[in-house]
Coordinates of C-alpha atoms in Angstrom, one line a residue:
Chain A
M215 CA 111.0 108.5 115.7
I216 CA 108.5 107.5 113.2
S217 CA 105.7 104.9 113.6
A218 CA 106.0 101.6 111.9
P219 CA 102.4 101.7 110.4
L220 CA 103.1 105.2 108.9
L221 CA 106.3 104.0 107.3
A222 CA 104.4 100.9 106.1
W223 CA 101.8 103.0 104.4
L224 CA 104.2 105.5 102.9
Q225 CA 106.4 102.7 101.5
L226 CA 103.3 101.0 99.9
R227 CA 101.9 104.2 98.5
R228 CA 105.1 105.1 96.8
E229 CA 104.7 102.2 94.3
A230 CA 101.1 102.9 93.1
A231 CA 101.1 100.3 90.4
R232 CA 102.4 97.6 92.7
L233 CA 99.9 98.6 95.3
A234 CA 97.1 98.3 92.8
V235 CA 98.3 94.8 91.8
A236 CA 98.4 93.8 95.4
I237 CA 94.9 95.1 96.1
A238 CA 93.6 93.3 93.0
G239 CA 95.2 90.1 94.1
V240 CA 93.9 90.2 97.6
G241 CA 90.5 91.3 96.3
F242 CA 90.4 88.3 94.0
A243 CA 91.3 85.9 96.8
V244 CA 88.5 87.5 98.9
V245 CA 85.9 87.1 96.1
L246 CA 87.0 83.5 95.7
M247 CA 86.6 82.8 99.4
F248 CA 83.2 84.5 99.6
M249 CA 81.9 82.6 96.5
Q250 CA 83.1 79.2 97.7
L251 CA 81.6 79.7 101.1
G252 CA 78.5 81.2 99.6
F253 CA 77.8 78.3 97.3
M254 CA 78.6 75.8 100.1
D255 CA 76.2 77.6 102.5
G256 CA 73.6 78.1 99.8
L257 CA 73.6 74.4 98.9
F258 CA 73.4 73.4 102.6
R259 CA 70.7 76.0 103.3
S260 CA 68.7 74.8 100.3
A261 CA 68.7 71.3 101.8
T262 CA 66.7 72.6 104.7
A263 CA 64.4 75.0 102.8
L264 CA 61.4 72.8 103.3
H265 CA 62.3 72.2 107.0
R266 CA 62.1 76.0 107.6
R267 CA 58.7 76.0 106.0
L268 CA 57.1 73.3 108.1
A269 CA 54.3 74.6 110.4
A270 CA 55.7 72.6 113.4
D271 CA 57.4 73.1 116.7
L272 CA 58.3 69.4 117.0
V273 CA 58.6 66.8 114.3
L274 CA 57.9 63.0 114.7
M275 CA 59.9 60.6 112.6
H276 CA 61.1 57.0 112.3
P277 CA 64.4 56.6 114.4
H278 CA 66.3 55.7 111.2
Y279 CA 65.0 58.7 109.3
D280 CA 67.9 60.9 108.1
V281 CA 66.9 62.6 104.8
L282 CA 63.8 63.9 103.1
G283 CA 62.2 61.3 100.8
K284 CA 63.8 58.4 102.7
P285 CA 61.2 55.6 102.7
T286 CA 61.1 55.2 106.4
A287 CA 57.8 55.7 108.1
F288 CA 56.2 55.1 111.5
P289 CA 52.7 53.9 112.5
R290 CA 50.1 56.6 111.9
R291 CA 48.6 55.8 115.3
R292 CA 51.5 57.6 117.0
L293 CA 50.1 60.9 115.8
Y294 CA 46.9 60.5 117.9
Q295 CA 48.9 59.2 120.8
A296 CA 51.1 62.4 120.6
L297 CA 48.0 64.6 120.6
A298 CA 47.2 63.3 124.1
V299 CA 50.4 64.6 125.6
T300 CA 50.1 67.7 127.7
G301 CA 51.2 70.9 125.8
V302 CA 50.4 69.6 122.3
A303 CA 47.9 71.7 120.4
T304 CA 47.7 70.0 117.0
V305 CA 49.3 67.1 115.2
T306 CA 49.2 66.5 111.4
G307 CA 50.9 63.9 109.2
V308 CA 53.0 64.6 106.2
D309 CA 53.8 61.9 103.6
T310 CA 57.0 62.1 101.5
A311 CA 58.3 60.1 98.6
L312 CA 60.0 60.4 95.3
A313 CA 57.8 60.0 92.3
R314 CA 58.3 59.9 88.5
W315 CA 57.0 63.0 86.7
K316 CA 56.1 62.8 83.0
N317 CA 57.1 65.9 81.2
P318 CA 53.9 66.6 79.2
W319 CA 55.8 68.2 76.3
T320 CA 58.5 65.6 75.8
G321 CA 57.0 62.5 77.4
R322 CA 60.2 61.9 79.3
T323 CA 60.1 61.0 83.0
R324 CA 62.1 62.4 85.8
D325 CA 62.0 62.0 89.6
L326 CA 60.6 64.7 91.8
F327 CA 59.8 65.1 95.5
L328 CA 56.2 64.4 96.4
I329 CA 54.5 65.6 99.5
G330 CA 51.1 64.5 100.8
I331 CA 49.3 66.7 103.3
D332 CA 45.9 66.9 105.0
P333 CA 44.3 69.8 103.0
A334 CA 42.4 70.9 106.1
A335 CA 45.5 71.2 108.3
D336 CA 48.2 73.8 108.3
A337 CA 51.4 71.9 107.4
L338 CA 53.5 74.1 105.1
T339 CA 53.9 77.8 105.5
L340 CA 54.5 78.3 101.8
P341 CA 52.4 81.2 100.4
G342 CA 51.1 79.2 97.4
V343 CA 50.2 76.2 99.6
E344 CA 48.6 78.1 102.4
T345 CA 46.1 79.8 100.0
Q346 CA 45.4 76.9 97.7
R347 CA 45.5 73.8 99.9
R348 CA 41.7 73.7 100.1
M349 CA 41.6 73.0 96.4
L350 CA 43.5 69.8 97.1
Q351 CA 40.4 68.4 98.8
Q352 CA 39.4 67.1 95.4
P353 CA 41.2 64.0 94.2
D354 CA 44.0 63.8 91.7
L355 CA 44.9 67.5 91.9
V356 CA 48.4 68.7 92.7
L357 CA 50.3 72.0 93.3
F358 CA 53.6 72.4 91.5
D359 CA 56.7 74.3 92.6
A360 CA 57.1 77.2 90.2
L361 CA 60.9 77.3 91.0
S362 CA 61.4 73.7 89.8
R363 CA 64.1 73.0 87.2
Q364 CA 63.3 73.6 83.6
E365 CA 63.7 69.9 82.7
F366 CA 60.2 69.3 84.1
G367 CA 58.7 71.5 81.3
P368 CA 57.3 75.0 81.3
V369 CA 54.7 74.0 83.8
A370 CA 54.5 77.4 85.7
A371 CA 54.0 79.4 82.5
E372 CA 51.4 77.0 81.2
V373 CA 49.4 76.9 84.4
T374 CA 49.5 80.7 84.7
A375 CA 48.5 81.2 81.1
H376 CA 46.0 78.4 80.4
G377 CA 44.9 76.9 83.8
P378 CA 45.2 73.3 84.9
L379 CA 47.7 71.0 83.2
A380 CA 47.3 67.2 82.9
T381 CA 50.2 64.8 83.3
E382 CA 51.2 61.6 85.1
L383 CA 53.0 60.8 88.3
N384 CA 54.2 57.2 88.6
G385 CA 51.8 56.6 85.7
H386 CA 48.8 57.9 87.7
R387 CA 46.9 60.8 86.0
V388 CA 46.9 64.0 87.9
R389 CA 46.2 67.7 87.1
V390 CA 48.4 70.6 88.2
C391 CA 45.8 73.1 89.5
G392 CA 48.1 75.7 91.1
L393 CA 51.7 76.8 91.9
F394 CA 53.8 77.6 94.9
R395 CA 57.4 78.8 95.4
L396 CA 59.9 76.6 97.3
G397 CA 63.0 76.2 95.1
T398 CA 65.3 73.4 94.1
T399 CA 67.5 71.9 96.8
I400 CA 70.6 69.8 97.0
G401 CA 68.5 66.7 96.7
T402 CA 65.4 67.7 94.8
D403 CA 64.9 69.2 91.4
A404 CA 61.2 69.7 91.7
T405 CA 58.4 69.5 94.3
V406 CA 54.8 68.6 94.1
V407 CA 52.2 68.8 96.9
T408 CA 49.0 66.8 96.9
N409 CA 46.5 65.3 99.4
R410 CA 47.0 62.1 101.4
V411 CA 44.6 60.1 99.4
T412 CA 46.0 61.1 96.0
F413 CA 49.6 60.6 97.4
R414 CA 48.7 56.9 98.1
R415 CA 47.2 56.5 94.7
I416 CA 50.5 57.7 93.2
V417 CA 52.6 55.7 95.7
P418 CA 50.5 52.5 96.2
G419 CA 53.1 50.7 98.3
Y420 CA 53.1 53.5 100.9
G421 CA 50.2 52.0 102.9
T422 CA 47.5 53.8 104.8
A423 CA 48.6 53.0 108.3
R424 CA 52.0 54.7 108.0
V425 CA 53.3 58.3 107.8
A426 CA 56.8 59.8 107.1
L427 CA 56.6 62.8 109.4
G428 CA 54.3 64.1 112.1
L429 CA 54.1 67.9 112.7
V430 CA 53.3 69.0 116.2
R431 CA 52.2 72.5 117.2
L432 CA 52.5 73.4 120.8
Q433 CA 50.0 75.2 123.0
P434 CA 51.0 78.7 123.8
G435 CA 53.5 78.8 126.6
A436 CA 54.5 75.2 126.4
D437 CA 58.2 74.4 126.5
A438 CA 59.3 72.6 123.4
E439 CA 62.0 70.6 125.1
V440 CA 59.7 69.5 127.9
V441 CA 57.0 68.4 125.5
R442 CA 59.5 66.7 123.2
A443 CA 60.8 64.6 126.1
A444 CA 57.3 63.9 127.2
I445 CA 56.2 62.6 123.8
E446 CA 59.2 60.4 123.5
A447 CA 58.6 59.0 126.9
E448 CA 55.0 58.4 126.2
L449 CA 55.4 56.8 122.7
P450 CA 57.0 53.4 121.9
P451 CA 60.6 53.6 120.7
D452 CA 59.6 53.3 117.0
V453 CA 59.3 57.1 116.9
T454 CA 61.9 59.8 117.4
V455 CA 60.9 63.4 118.3
L456 CA 63.1 66.4 117.4
T457 CA 62.6 70.1 117.5
R458 CA 62.3 71.7 114.0
R459 CA 65.8 73.1 114.3
A460 CA 67.3 69.7 115.3
F461 CA 65.3 68.1 112.4
A462 CA 67.0 70.6 110.0
H463 CA 70.4 69.8 111.5
R464 CA 69.8 66.1 110.9
E465 CA 69.2 66.8 107.3
L466 CA 72.4 68.9 107.1
A467 CA 74.4 66.2 108.8
Y468 CA 73.2 63.7 106.2
W469 CA 74.3 65.9 103.3
R470 CA 77.6 66.7 104.9
S471 CA 78.3 63.1 105.4
V472 CA 77.3 61.7 102.0
S473 CA 78.2 64.6 99.7
P474 CA 81.7 66.0 98.8
I475 CA 80.2 69.5 99.0
G476 CA 82.0 70.4 102.2
F477 CA 85.3 69.1 101.0
V478 CA 85.0 70.6 97.5
F479 CA 84.2 74.1 98.7
T480 CA 86.6 74.1 101.7
F481 CA 89.2 73.1 99.2
G482 CA 88.2 76.1 97.0
V483 CA 88.5 78.5 100.0
G484 CA 92.0 77.0 100.6
M485 CA 92.9 77.7 97.0
G486 CA 91.7 81.3 97.4
V487 CA 93.9 81.7 100.5
L488 CA 96.9 80.2 98.7
I489 CA 96.6 82.4 95.6
G490 CA 96.2 85.5 97.7
A491 CA 99.2 84.5 99.9
I492 CA 101.4 84.0 96.9
I493 CA 100.5 87.4 95.4
V494 CA 101.0 89.2 98.7
Y495 CA 104.3 87.4 99.3
Q496 CA 105.6 88.5 95.9
I497 CA 104.6 92.1 96.6
L498 CA 106.1 92.2 100.1
F499 CA 109.2 90.4 98.9
A500 CA 109.7 92.9 96.1
D501 CA 109.1 95.8 98.5
I502 CA 111.6 94.5 101.0
A503 CA 114.2 93.8 98.3
E504 CA 113.8 97.3 97.0
H505 CA 114.2 98.9 100.4
Q506 CA 117.0 96.6 101.6
A507 CA 119.6 99.4 101.7
E508 CA 117.1 101.7 103.6
Y509 CA 116.3 98.9 106.1
A510 CA 120.0 98.2 106.6
T511 CA 120.5 101.9 107.3
L512 CA 117.7 101.9 109.9
K513 CA 119.2 98.8 111.5
A514 CA 122.6 100.6 111.7
M515 CA 120.8 103.6 113.4
G516 CA 119.5 101.2 116.1
Y517 CA 116.2 100.1 114.7
T518 CA 115.6 96.5 115.6
T519 CA 114.6 93.7 113.3
G520 CA 111.4 93.5 115.4
W521 CA 110.6 97.1 114.5
L522 CA 111.1 96.5 110.8
A523 CA 109.1 93.3 111.1
R524 CA 106.2 95.3 112.5
T525 CA 106.5 97.6 109.4
V526 CA 106.1 94.6 107.1
L527 CA 103.3 93.2 109.1
A528 CA 101.6 96.6 109.0
Q529 CA 102.0 96.6 105.2
A530 CA 100.4 93.1 105.1
S531 CA 97.5 94.4 107.2
V532 CA 97.0 97.4 105.0
L533 CA 96.9 95.1 101.9
A534 CA 94.4 92.8 103.6
L535 CA 92.0 95.7 104.5
L536 CA 92.4 97.5 101.1
G537 CA 91.8 94.2 99.2
F538 CA 88.9 93.1 101.4
V539 CA 86.7 96.1 100.8
P540 CA 86.5 95.8 97.0
G541 CA 86.5 92.0 97.3
L542 CA 83.4 92.2 99.6
A543 CA 81.6 94.6 97.3
T544 CA 82.3 92.4 94.2
A545 CA 81.3 89.2 96.1
W546 CA 78.1 90.9 97.2
R547 CA 77.1 91.7 93.7
L548 CA 78.1 88.2 92.5
H549 CA 75.9 86.7 95.2
V550 CA 72.9 88.5 93.9
L551 CA 73.7 87.3 90.3
A552 CA 74.3 83.7 91.5
H553 CA 71.0 83.7 93.4
E554 CA 69.2 84.8 90.3
A555 CA 70.9 82.2 88.2
T556 CA 70.6 79.2 90.6
N557 CA 67.7 80.0 93.0
L558 CA 70.1 79.0 95.8
P559 CA 69.8 81.1 99.0
M560 CA 72.9 83.1 98.8
K561 CA 73.6 85.8 101.4
I562 CA 76.7 87.2 103.1
G563 CA 76.1 87.5 106.8
V564 CA 78.2 89.3 109.4
D565 CA 79.7 86.1 110.7
R566 CA 80.9 85.0 107.2
G567 CA 82.2 88.5 106.5
L568 CA 84.3 88.3 109.7
L569 CA 85.4 84.8 108.8
V570 CA 86.7 85.9 105.4
L571 CA 88.3 89.1 106.9
G572 CA 90.1 86.8 109.4
L573 CA 91.2 84.5 106.7
T574 CA 92.4 87.4 104.6
L575 CA 94.4 88.9 107.5
A576 CA 95.9 85.4 108.3
M577 CA 96.8 85.0 104.6
C578 CA 98.6 88.3 104.4
W579 CA 100.4 87.8 107.8
L580 CA 101.5 84.4 106.7
S581 CA 103.0 85.9 103.5
A582 CA 104.6 88.6 105.6
L583 CA 106.2 86.1 107.9
I584 CA 107.7 84.3 105.0
A585 CA 108.9 87.5 103.3
L586 CA 110.5 88.6 106.6
R587 CA 113.2 86.0 106.1
K588 CA 114.5 88.4 103.4
L589 CA 114.4 91.2 106.0
R590 CA 116.6 89.3 108.4
R591 CA 119.3 89.3 105.7
A592 CA 119.4 93.1 105.7
D593 CA 122.8 93.3 107.4
P594 CA 123.6 96.8 108.6
A595 CA 127.3 96.2 107.7
D596 CA 126.3 95.8 104.1
V597 CA 125.5 99.5 103.9
F598 CA 129.1 100.1 103.0
Chain B
M56 CA 140.0 113.7 132.9
E57 CA 136.9 112.6 131.2
A58 CA 136.9 109.0 129.8
P59 CA 137.4 108.9 126.0
V60 CA 134.3 108.4 123.9
I61 CA 136.1 105.6 122.0
R62 CA 139.0 103.5 123.4
M63 CA 140.4 100.8 121.2
A64 CA 143.2 98.5 122.4
G65 CA 144.7 95.6 120.5
V66 CA 141.9 95.3 118.0
C67 CA 142.4 92.5 115.4
H68 CA 139.9 91.4 112.8
S69 CA 139.7 88.7 110.1
Y70 CA 137.3 87.9 107.3
G71 CA 136.6 84.3 106.1
T72 CA 137.5 81.0 107.7
G73 CA 140.1 78.3 107.3
T74 CA 142.6 78.8 104.4
L75 CA 140.4 81.8 103.1
R76 CA 140.9 83.6 106.4
T77 CA 142.3 87.1 105.8
Q78 CA 143.4 89.3 108.6
V79 CA 142.5 93.0 107.9
L80 CA 143.2 94.7 111.3
F81 CA 146.4 94.2 113.3
D82 CA 146.6 95.4 116.9
V83 CA 144.9 98.7 116.5
T84 CA 145.0 101.0 119.5
A85 CA 143.6 104.5 119.6
E86 CA 141.4 106.9 121.5
V87 CA 138.9 109.5 120.5
H88 CA 137.8 112.1 123.0
A89 CA 134.7 114.2 123.4
G90 CA 134.6 117.3 121.1
E91 CA 137.2 115.9 118.8
V92 CA 136.9 115.5 115.1
V93 CA 139.2 112.6 114.1
L94 CA 139.8 111.7 110.4
L95 CA 140.6 108.1 109.6
T96 CA 142.5 108.0 106.3
G97 CA 144.3 105.4 104.3
P98 CA 144.1 103.7 100.9
S99 CA 141.2 101.4 100.1
G100 CA 141.5 98.0 101.7
S101 CA 143.5 99.4 104.6
G102 CA 140.8 98.4 107.0
K103 CA 139.4 101.8 108.0
T104 CA 135.8 101.0 107.1
T105 CA 136.1 97.7 109.0
L106 CA 137.3 99.6 112.0
L107 CA 134.4 102.0 111.7
T108 CA 131.8 99.2 111.6
L109 CA 133.4 97.6 114.7
V110 CA 133.1 100.9 116.6
G111 CA 129.5 101.3 115.3
C112 CA 128.5 97.9 116.5
L113 CA 127.6 96.8 113.0
R114 CA 130.1 93.9 113.2
A115 CA 131.0 91.7 116.1
L116 CA 134.3 92.4 117.7
Q117 CA 136.6 89.3 117.4
Q118 CA 139.7 90.2 119.4
G119 CA 141.0 93.1 121.5
S120 CA 138.9 95.7 123.3
V121 CA 136.7 98.5 122.1
V122 CA 134.9 100.7 124.7
V123 CA 132.3 103.0 123.1
L124 CA 130.3 105.4 125.3
G125 CA 131.3 103.3 128.3
Q126 CA 130.2 100.0 126.8
E127 CA 132.8 97.2 126.2
L128 CA 131.9 95.7 122.8
L129 CA 133.8 92.5 123.1
G130 CA 131.2 89.9 123.8
A131 CA 128.4 92.5 124.1
S132 CA 124.8 91.3 123.7
E133 CA 122.7 92.3 120.7
T134 CA 120.6 94.4 123.1
A135 CA 123.7 96.3 124.3
R136 CA 124.9 96.7 120.7
V137 CA 121.5 98.1 119.6
A138 CA 121.6 100.5 122.5
V139 CA 125.0 101.8 121.4
R140 CA 123.8 102.2 117.8
R141 CA 120.9 104.3 119.1
R142 CA 123.3 106.7 120.9
T143 CA 125.5 107.0 117.7
G144 CA 124.9 109.3 114.8
W145 CA 125.6 107.7 111.4
I146 CA 126.5 109.3 108.1
F147 CA 127.1 107.1 105.1
Q148 CA 128.8 107.5 101.8
L149 CA 125.5 107.3 100.1
H150 CA 122.9 109.4 102.0
N151 CA 120.6 106.4 102.4
L152 CA 117.6 108.5 103.2
L153 CA 114.2 106.7 103.1
R154 CA 112.7 107.6 99.7
A155 CA 109.1 107.3 100.9
L156 CA 109.6 109.9 103.6
T157 CA 109.9 113.6 103.5
V158 CA 113.2 115.2 104.5
L159 CA 111.6 116.2 107.9
Q160 CA 110.4 112.6 108.5
N161 CA 113.8 111.3 107.6
V162 CA 115.5 113.5 110.1
R163 CA 112.9 112.4 112.7
T164 CA 114.0 108.7 112.2
G165 CA 117.3 109.8 113.9
L166 CA 115.4 110.2 117.1
I167 CA 115.0 106.5 117.6
G168 CA 116.9 106.6 120.9
E169 CA 114.8 109.4 122.4
T170 CA 111.9 107.9 124.3
G171 CA 109.2 110.1 125.8
I172 CA 109.2 113.0 123.4
D173 CA 106.0 113.8 121.5
A174 CA 105.5 114.3 117.8
A175 CA 105.5 118.1 118.2
E176 CA 108.8 118.1 120.1
A177 CA 110.3 115.7 117.5
D178 CA 109.2 118.0 114.7
R179 CA 110.6 121.0 116.4
R180 CA 114.0 119.4 116.9
A181 CA 114.1 118.1 113.4
R182 CA 113.3 121.5 111.9
A183 CA 115.9 123.2 114.1
L184 CA 118.5 120.8 112.7
L185 CA 117.4 121.3 109.1
A186 CA 117.7 125.0 109.6
Q187 CA 121.2 124.6 110.9
V188 CA 122.3 122.7 107.8
G189 CA 120.5 125.2 105.6
L190 CA 117.5 123.1 104.5
A191 CA 114.8 124.9 106.5
H192 CA 112.8 125.4 103.3
H193 CA 113.1 121.8 102.1
A194 CA 111.6 120.1 105.1
L195 CA 108.5 118.8 103.3
R196 CA 110.3 117.7 100.1
R197 CA 111.2 114.2 99.2
P198 CA 114.9 113.3 99.1
E199 CA 114.8 112.8 95.3
E200 CA 113.8 116.5 94.9
L201 CA 117.1 117.5 96.5
S202 CA 120.6 117.7 95.1
I203 CA 123.1 115.1 96.2
G204 CA 124.8 117.7 98.5
Q205 CA 121.5 118.7 100.0
R206 CA 120.6 115.1 100.7
Q207 CA 123.9 114.5 102.4
R208 CA 123.3 117.6 104.6
A209 CA 119.9 116.1 105.5
A210 CA 121.7 112.9 106.4
V211 CA 124.0 115.0 108.7
A212 CA 120.9 116.5 110.3
R213 CA 119.5 113.0 110.8
A214 CA 122.7 111.8 112.4
L215 CA 122.9 114.8 114.8
V216 CA 119.2 115.4 115.7
S217 CA 119.4 113.2 118.8
R218 CA 122.5 115.1 120.0
P219 CA 124.7 112.0 120.0
R220 CA 128.0 112.0 121.9
L221 CA 129.5 110.1 119.0
V222 CA 129.1 110.6 115.2
L223 CA 130.5 108.0 112.8
A224 CA 130.9 108.9 109.1
D225 CA 132.0 106.9 106.2
E226 CA 133.2 108.9 103.2
P227 CA 130.5 111.5 103.5
T228 CA 131.9 113.7 100.8
A229 CA 133.1 111.0 98.3
A230 CA 130.1 111.5 96.0
L231 CA 130.1 115.3 96.2
D232 CA 131.7 118.1 94.3
R233 CA 134.2 120.4 96.1
Q234 CA 131.6 123.0 97.1
S235 CA 128.9 120.6 98.3
G236 CA 131.5 118.5 100.1
R237 CA 132.7 121.5 101.9
A238 CA 129.2 122.5 102.9
V239 CA 128.5 119.0 104.3
I240 CA 131.7 118.8 106.3
D241 CA 131.4 122.3 107.7
A242 CA 127.8 121.5 108.8
L243 CA 129.0 118.3 110.4
R244 CA 131.9 120.0 112.2
A245 CA 129.8 123.0 113.4
L246 CA 127.1 120.8 114.8
A247 CA 129.6 118.4 116.4
K248 CA 131.5 121.2 118.0
E249 CA 128.3 122.8 119.3
S250 CA 127.2 119.7 121.0
G251 CA 130.6 118.5 122.1
A252 CA 130.3 115.2 120.1
A253 CA 133.2 113.2 119.1
V254 CA 133.4 112.5 115.4
L255 CA 135.2 109.6 113.7
L256 CA 135.2 110.2 110.0
V257 CA 136.6 107.8 107.4
T258 CA 137.7 109.6 104.3
H259 CA 140.4 109.7 101.6
D260 CA 139.1 113.0 100.3
D261 CA 142.1 115.3 100.9
R262 CA 139.9 118.4 100.2
I263 CA 138.5 118.0 103.7
F264 CA 141.6 117.0 105.7
D265 CA 141.7 120.5 107.2
A266 CA 138.3 119.9 108.9
G267 CA 139.8 117.3 111.3
D268 CA 141.5 118.1 114.6
R269 CA 143.6 114.9 114.3
V270 CA 144.2 112.4 111.5
L271 CA 144.7 108.7 112.1
H272 CA 146.3 107.0 109.0
M273 CA 145.9 103.4 108.3
E274 CA 148.2 101.2 106.1
E275 CA 147.4 97.5 105.6
G276 CA 145.5 97.1 108.7
R277 CA 147.8 99.0 111.1
L278 CA 147.6 102.6 112.4
E279 CA 150.6 104.6 111.3
P280 CA 151.9 107.7 113.1
A281 CA 150.0 110.8 112.0
L282 CA 151.4 112.3 108.8
P283 CA 153.1 115.6 109.3
G284 CA 151.0 118.7 108.4
H285 CA 147.7 116.9 108.9
S286 CA 147.6 117.0 112.7
K287 CA 145.7 120.1 114.0
E288 CA 145.0 119.1 117.5
G289 CA 143.1 121.6 119.4
A290 CA 142.2 123.7 116.4
S291 CA 138.9 125.5 116.6
C292 CA 136.4 125.5 113.8
P293 CA 137.8 127.8 111.1
H294 CA 134.6 128.1 109.1
P295 CA 131.6 130.3 109.8
S296 CA 128.3 128.5 109.8
S297 CA 127.1 130.5 106.8
A298 CA 129.5 128.7 104.6
F299 CA 127.2 125.7 104.1
S300 CA 123.9 127.4 103.4
R301 CA 123.6 127.5 99.6

């Protein structure tokens, strides 16, 4: 008359050093899982950083459009046609392209992501852009992402300290007149915002009659799905209309399909589970081996193999929970450090916490089930 | 007349298979009745422990008939065998207490067969048993804090806490000195007599032969007629219960 969980805990507690090793092992696996999932999510989330900053309820694009910077564009006329649809409040075009940036300090060139906007329209909800976009009404001025990679030169420090900085984009002379903060993404190392006219001077082949994206704001009370369908029905089939969320999903789908990120990090999570499972198996196996005579005695007294199995599974659950807590705390701290080092958006949400907790429990139970084979060999007749 | 607690008839048992097959029990027939303390003696290898494990459902019966507490063990299901185990008190040569548990918790493990009693009742009954074996003040200690004799008395309390009608013991005094062994066997006998349990006790410790009501002697797998001078059928407990509190 003793409960299996109580016996489980008392058996574990008796070997303090072994328990500490087990908790450290599970905790290590938990940290590994969190970091792999965190980097994967951070990379994918970074890919849609700009999407989340678009001042748009609906987005117009070429039907073959699948990733930012892709040179697919649709006729600019469609923007005005969309404006005529009931429920649409404003429409503005956004041009996108890759452009070669000349590092003013080294003279070396490197590709960055170039955005062309109408300085009079609200296109990007980025703090630095919202306040400084009026400056872009003058030609050949650009805003530079202060969170761009260092290879583009100490642009932010220079502009902050000494004002406008002259350089070249695709060989065209421009001046950096201000900064904003967006951050690097999976596909872009740096971002520059300019006006439509300067954009076309930098990218001469782009053409004046075409645009990459159309940003649609709805009138208050208008239903996004209804208006989306209405625009698509009204416009020729050379334009696709998506909600901003669906637009972000399309970007994610692209990166999932072309990059090994999903595979690499899922593999990493699997390694974490495997390492944890091996450690927990070793601990539980040693514990069962040590208590073999006691378990055989309990069997002789009428305790069933099922009851003893519950004890071992309870031990596995205790190890999972005791390892998860310090693992979560460590991973939380490492996420902050990783964010500071990489600028990737790294955050542990409730759903990911539950996912890792579930993986940890599954890992420990799997180990317990394997270790249980040892328990079945506890023959009560061997007590003698 | 009440049915015997144990009735064995024509029990044979072998270990191994093929040419390695060795028969260790030959046509064993015996009965043990309620309230009886029966010693099972004999040299090592005579098959007495094998017989004990067959009666205790720790081994499957191969041939013959063993009825324990009304259950025929030949061909009995695992469920039926576990049920018999739960109604049997076990005392082993080594105490086999769980090291992670207190003495009190160890005694409570003996209540496995008792469904429907709460923790307070389980504690009360375990403490009562510990008091009867003279360990009232050691309830919250760990087994390793006790002497070997005290541990074996705790094992006696564990075996008897559920008031079983049958107690099986395997060399319970072999590892003990004379005085400790005496205390253990007196505790066992007193508790068994009090609850009317039948005791089948395997031993070759001649210091405790006087504790049995009857002696079954085994030689090479067969029961021999009882040795003269060792049969004390019907004797009452000769030792006061104070003898084992030390």
